[in-house]
Amino acid sequence: MQPNNNNLSHRVMQPLGIELKRLRAARNWTQAYAAREIGIQQSYLSKLENGQFLPSEEVINKLSACYGTALTEFSPQTSQTTSKLSRCSLVVGGLLLCSLLLWLCGQFEIIYPETYFTYQAKEAQFWVVHVTELYQGERFVQGDVIYEIVGERRVSRFENRVLLVVAYLLAVTAVLLMLKKLCAKIRLRS
């Protein structure tokens, strides 16, 4: 038996107490008679019904057997495990989403382009070269100078490789967390 000392316990104990009172009243049992049938002290049943204690798994099973109904949703272990599992699901989902976004940015050069275009123009007796990350067509005009494309060059950017590595690491971390979560579920069932 555990006294009321945290928010999770409070959220579980109040509804459990109300349900225990309802079940006892539906059978027209006194608290003393119900305690004898369940196999616990009357004072302990009173504290359970008033939300002062959180019963153990063993007592939850006794209550369920006596009243002929499943009270497992009021089990402290079930509530804590569900909370941990849903938090784990959020973390895994967040990691996978971040991993996907980073992978897309690195793979498709969204943040750091790897293609550079070289344009050239003859101005008076000099050749003017213009290198840009943006494709501006076969010819473009800037001021009174007409540039023509000379070539295109791919450059492997370190930043994109870092994005890809971080994306892969986040994905691996998410997969490991999912496996850990599955193992925890399997252990709970057995």
Tab-separated table of C-alpha atoms in Angstrom:
chain	number	residue	atom	x	y	z
A	1	MET	CA	0.000	0.000	0.000
A	2	GLN	CA	1.289	3.420	-0.961
A	3	PRO	CA	0.172	6.757	0.463
A	4	ASN	CA	-0.937	9.559	-1.819
A	5	ASN	CA	2.305	11.395	-2.638
A	6	ASN	CA	2.303	12.293	-6.333
A	7	ASN	CA	0.059	13.522	-9.117
A	8	LEU	CA	-0.156	10.144	-10.908
A	9	SER	CA	-1.296	8.455	-7.687
A	10	HIS	CA	-3.945	11.115	-7.181
A	11	ARG	CA	-5.287	10.674	-10.726
A	12	VAL	CA	-5.568	6.904	-10.159
A	13	MET	CA	-6.764	6.831	-6.524
A	14	GLN	CA	-9.760	9.179	-6.755
A	15	PRO	CA	-11.509	7.329	-9.619
A	16	LEU	CA	-10.671	3.978	-8.000
A	17	GLY	CA	-12.240	5.056	-4.714
A	18	ILE	CA	-15.400	6.239	-6.464
A	19	GLU	CA	-15.631	2.975	-8.428
A	20	LEU	CA	-15.112	0.852	-5.288
A	21	LYS	CA	-17.892	2.731	-3.464
A	22	ARG	CA	-20.192	2.315	-6.478
A	23	LEU	CA	-19.510	-1.435	-6.732
A	24	ARG	CA	-20.062	-1.956	-2.996
A	25	ALA	CA	-23.272	0.091	-3.000
A	26	ALA	CA	-24.592	-1.828	-6.023
A	27	ARG	CA	-24.355	-5.037	-3.969
A	28	ASN	CA	-25.788	-3.410	-0.808
A	29	TRP	CA	-22.708	-4.482	1.155
A	30	THR	CA	-21.439	-2.789	4.244
A	31	GLN	CA	-17.815	-1.807	4.278
A	32	ALA	CA	-17.081	-4.490	6.899
A	33	TYR	CA	-18.750	-7.224	4.823
A	34	ALA	CA	-16.984	-6.112	1.618
A	35	ALA	CA	-13.600	-6.082	3.391
A	36	ARG	CA	-14.169	-9.664	4.631
A	37	GLU	CA	-15.192	-10.821	1.136
A	38	ILE	CA	-12.155	-9.156	-0.449
A	39	GLY	CA	-9.777	-10.392	2.245
A	40	ILE	CA	-8.461	-7.034	3.485
A	41	GLN	CA	-8.912	-4.885	6.615
A	42	GLN	CA	-11.978	-2.629	6.786
A	43	SER	CA	-9.808	0.390	7.600
A	44	TYR	CA	-7.721	-0.277	4.466
A	45	LEU	CA	-10.865	-0.544	2.298
A	46	SER	CA	-12.076	2.743	3.774
A	47	LYS	CA	-8.789	4.419	2.851
A	48	LEU	CA	-8.968	2.978	-0.667
A	49	GLU	CA	-12.524	4.228	-1.101
A	50	ASN	CA	-11.538	7.692	0.152
A	51	GLY	CA	-8.559	7.904	-2.212
A	52	GLN	CA	-5.956	7.887	0.544
A	53	PHE	CA	-3.990	4.846	-0.651
A	54	LEU	CA	-2.971	3.299	-3.946
A	55	PRO	CA	-3.426	-0.491	-3.786
A	56	SER	CA	-0.822	-3.004	-4.862
A	57	GLU	CA	-1.320	-5.224	-7.883
A	58	GLU	CA	-2.274	-8.078	-5.543
A	59	VAL	CA	-5.047	-6.030	-3.900
A	60	ILE	CA	-6.297	-4.860	-7.325
A	61	ASN	CA	-6.614	-8.540	-8.294
A	62	LYS	CA	-8.513	-9.329	-5.061
A	63	LEU	CA	-10.887	-6.400	-5.670
A	64	SER	CA	-11.460	-7.477	-9.265
A	65	ALA	CA	-12.177	-11.069	-8.241
A	66	CYS	CA	-14.563	-10.073	-5.441
A	67	TYR	CA	-16.562	-7.546	-7.457
A	68	GLY	CA	-16.407	-9.593	-10.656
A	69	THR	CA	-15.056	-6.745	-12.777
A	70	ALA	CA	-11.684	-5.762	-14.204
A	71	LEU	CA	-10.058	-2.942	-12.276
A	72	THR	CA	-6.694	-3.167	-14.035
A	73	GLU	CA	-6.966	0.369	-15.451
A	74	PHE	CA	-6.544	1.572	-11.854
A	75	SER	CA	-3.317	-0.360	-11.415
A	76	PRO	CA	-0.380	1.944	-10.671
A	77	GLN	CA	1.986	-0.143	-12.799
A	78	THR	CA	-0.360	-0.010	-15.806
A	79	SER	CA	-0.754	3.768	-15.519
A	80	GLN	CA	2.966	4.424	-15.190
A	81	THR	CA	3.846	2.032	-18.010
A	82	THR	CA	1.264	3.550	-20.347
A	83	SER	CA	2.626	7.000	-19.569
A	84	LYS	CA	6.225	5.898	-20.227
A	85	LEU	CA	5.262	4.099	-23.440
A	86	SER	CA	3.386	7.063	-24.862
A	87	ARG	CA	6.281	9.394	-23.953
A	88	CYS	CA	8.652	6.969	-25.662
A	89	SER	CA	6.425	6.950	-28.757
A	90	LEU	CA	6.572	10.741	-28.914
A	91	VAL	CA	10.354	10.724	-28.617
A	92	VAL	CA	10.712	8.056	-31.312
A	93	GLY	CA	8.336	9.928	-33.612
A	94	GLY	CA	10.214	13.186	-33.065
A	95	LEU	CA	13.560	11.544	-33.748
A	96	LEU	CA	12.274	9.949	-36.939
A	97	LEU	CA	10.779	13.237	-38.125
A	98	CYS	CA	14.019	15.140	-37.446
A	99	SER	CA	15.973	12.392	-39.150
A	100	LEU	CA	13.761	12.567	-42.228
A	101	LEU	CA	13.995	16.363	-42.437
A	102	LEU	CA	17.781	16.345	-42.093
A	103	TRP	CA	18.097	13.572	-44.659
A	104	LEU	CA	15.943	15.506	-47.147
A	105	CYS	CA	17.994	18.674	-46.597
A	106	GLY	CA	21.281	16.826	-47.096
A	107	GLN	CA	20.217	14.576	-49.952
A	108	PHE	CA	18.432	17.173	-52.042
A	109	GLU	CA	20.802	20.054	-51.243
A	110	ILE	CA	18.025	22.190	-49.783
A	111	ILE	CA	20.221	24.251	-47.473
A	112	TYR	CA	23.643	23.830	-49.017
A	113	PRO	CA	23.535	23.544	-52.828
A	114	GLU	CA	26.268	21.477	-54.478
A	115	THR	CA	25.790	22.597	-58.074
A	116	TYR	CA	27.475	25.770	-59.286
A	117	PHE	CA	26.949	27.363	-62.680
A	118	THR	CA	29.660	29.273	-64.481
A	119	TYR	CA	28.667	32.088	-66.825
A	120	GLN	CA	31.006	34.073	-69.020
A	121	ALA	CA	30.714	37.310	-70.956
A	122	LYS	CA	33.069	39.411	-73.071
A	123	GLU	CA	33.177	42.995	-71.958
A	124	ALA	CA	35.461	45.183	-74.036
A	125	GLN	CA	38.690	43.198	-74.182
A	126	PHE	CA	38.189	41.244	-70.970
A	127	TRP	CA	36.328	38.050	-70.188
A	128	VAL	CA	33.990	38.357	-67.198
A	129	VAL	CA	33.205	35.185	-65.283
A	130	HIS	CA	30.210	34.853	-62.987
A	131	VAL	CA	29.806	31.766	-60.726
A	132	THR	CA	26.474	31.250	-58.996
A	133	GLU	CA	24.436	28.578	-57.206
A	134	LEU	CA	21.316	29.589	-59.153
A	135	TYR	CA	20.661	28.444	-62.678
A	136	GLN	CA	19.731	31.532	-64.670
A	137	GLY	CA	19.161	29.940	-68.076
A	138	GLU	CA	21.469	29.546	-71.080
A	139	ARG	CA	21.800	33.334	-71.273
A	140	PHE	CA	21.006	36.108	-68.865
A	141	VAL	CA	21.489	39.846	-68.803
A	142	GLN	CA	22.894	41.747	-65.876
A	143	GLY	CA	23.094	45.452	-66.522
A	144	ASP	CA	24.446	45.866	-70.047
A	145	VAL	CA	26.410	42.574	-70.001
A	146	ILE	CA	25.064	39.379	-71.599
A	147	TYR	CA	26.288	36.217	-69.882
A	148	GLU	CA	26.285	32.762	-71.465
A	149	ILE	CA	26.567	29.519	-69.547
A	150	VAL	CA	29.965	27.885	-69.857
A	151	GLY	CA	29.569	24.958	-67.500
A	152	GLU	CA	28.115	23.372	-64.463
A	153	ARG	CA	30.122	21.880	-61.627
A	154	ARG	CA	29.141	19.603	-58.748
A	155	VAL	CA	30.978	20.129	-55.517
A	156	SER	CA	30.540	17.758	-52.587
A	157	ARG	CA	29.793	19.984	-49.606
A	158	PHE	CA	30.940	18.896	-46.162
A	159	GLU	CA	27.801	20.397	-44.606
A	160	ASN	CA	25.512	18.060	-46.575
A	161	ARG	CA	27.547	15.047	-45.536
A	162	VAL	CA	27.230	16.120	-41.891
A	163	LEU	CA	23.455	16.468	-42.287
A	164	LEU	CA	23.254	12.955	-43.739
A	165	VAL	CA	25.369	11.448	-40.956
A	166	VAL	CA	23.289	13.148	-38.254
A	167	ALA	CA	20.091	11.976	-39.987
A	168	TYR	CA	21.343	8.374	-40.011
A	169	LEU	CA	22.375	8.577	-36.340
A	170	LEU	CA	18.955	9.915	-35.335
A	171	ALA	CA	17.234	7.155	-37.306
A	172	VAL	CA	19.372	4.472	-35.640
A	173	THR	CA	18.628	5.989	-32.215
A	174	ALA	CA	14.893	5.944	-32.974
A	175	VAL	CA	15.053	2.296	-34.069
A	176	LEU	CA	16.937	1.347	-30.891
A	177	LEU	CA	14.339	3.132	-28.757
A	178	MET	CA	11.549	1.308	-30.603
A	179	LEU	CA	13.262	-2.027	-29.954
A	180	LYS	CA	13.665	-1.128	-26.288
A	181	LYS	CA	9.966	-0.225	-26.136
A	182	LEU	CA	8.983	-3.525	-27.774
A	183	CYS	CA	11.117	-5.462	-25.301
A	184	ALA	CA	9.430	-3.596	-22.431
A	185	LYS	CA	5.987	-4.497	-23.834
A	186	ILE	CA	6.992	-8.155	-24.139
A	187	ARG	CA	8.268	-8.173	-20.548
A	188	LEU	CA	4.968	-6.646	-19.346
A	189	ARG	CA	2.925	-9.360	-21.037
A	190	SER	CA	4.968	-12.170	-19.569
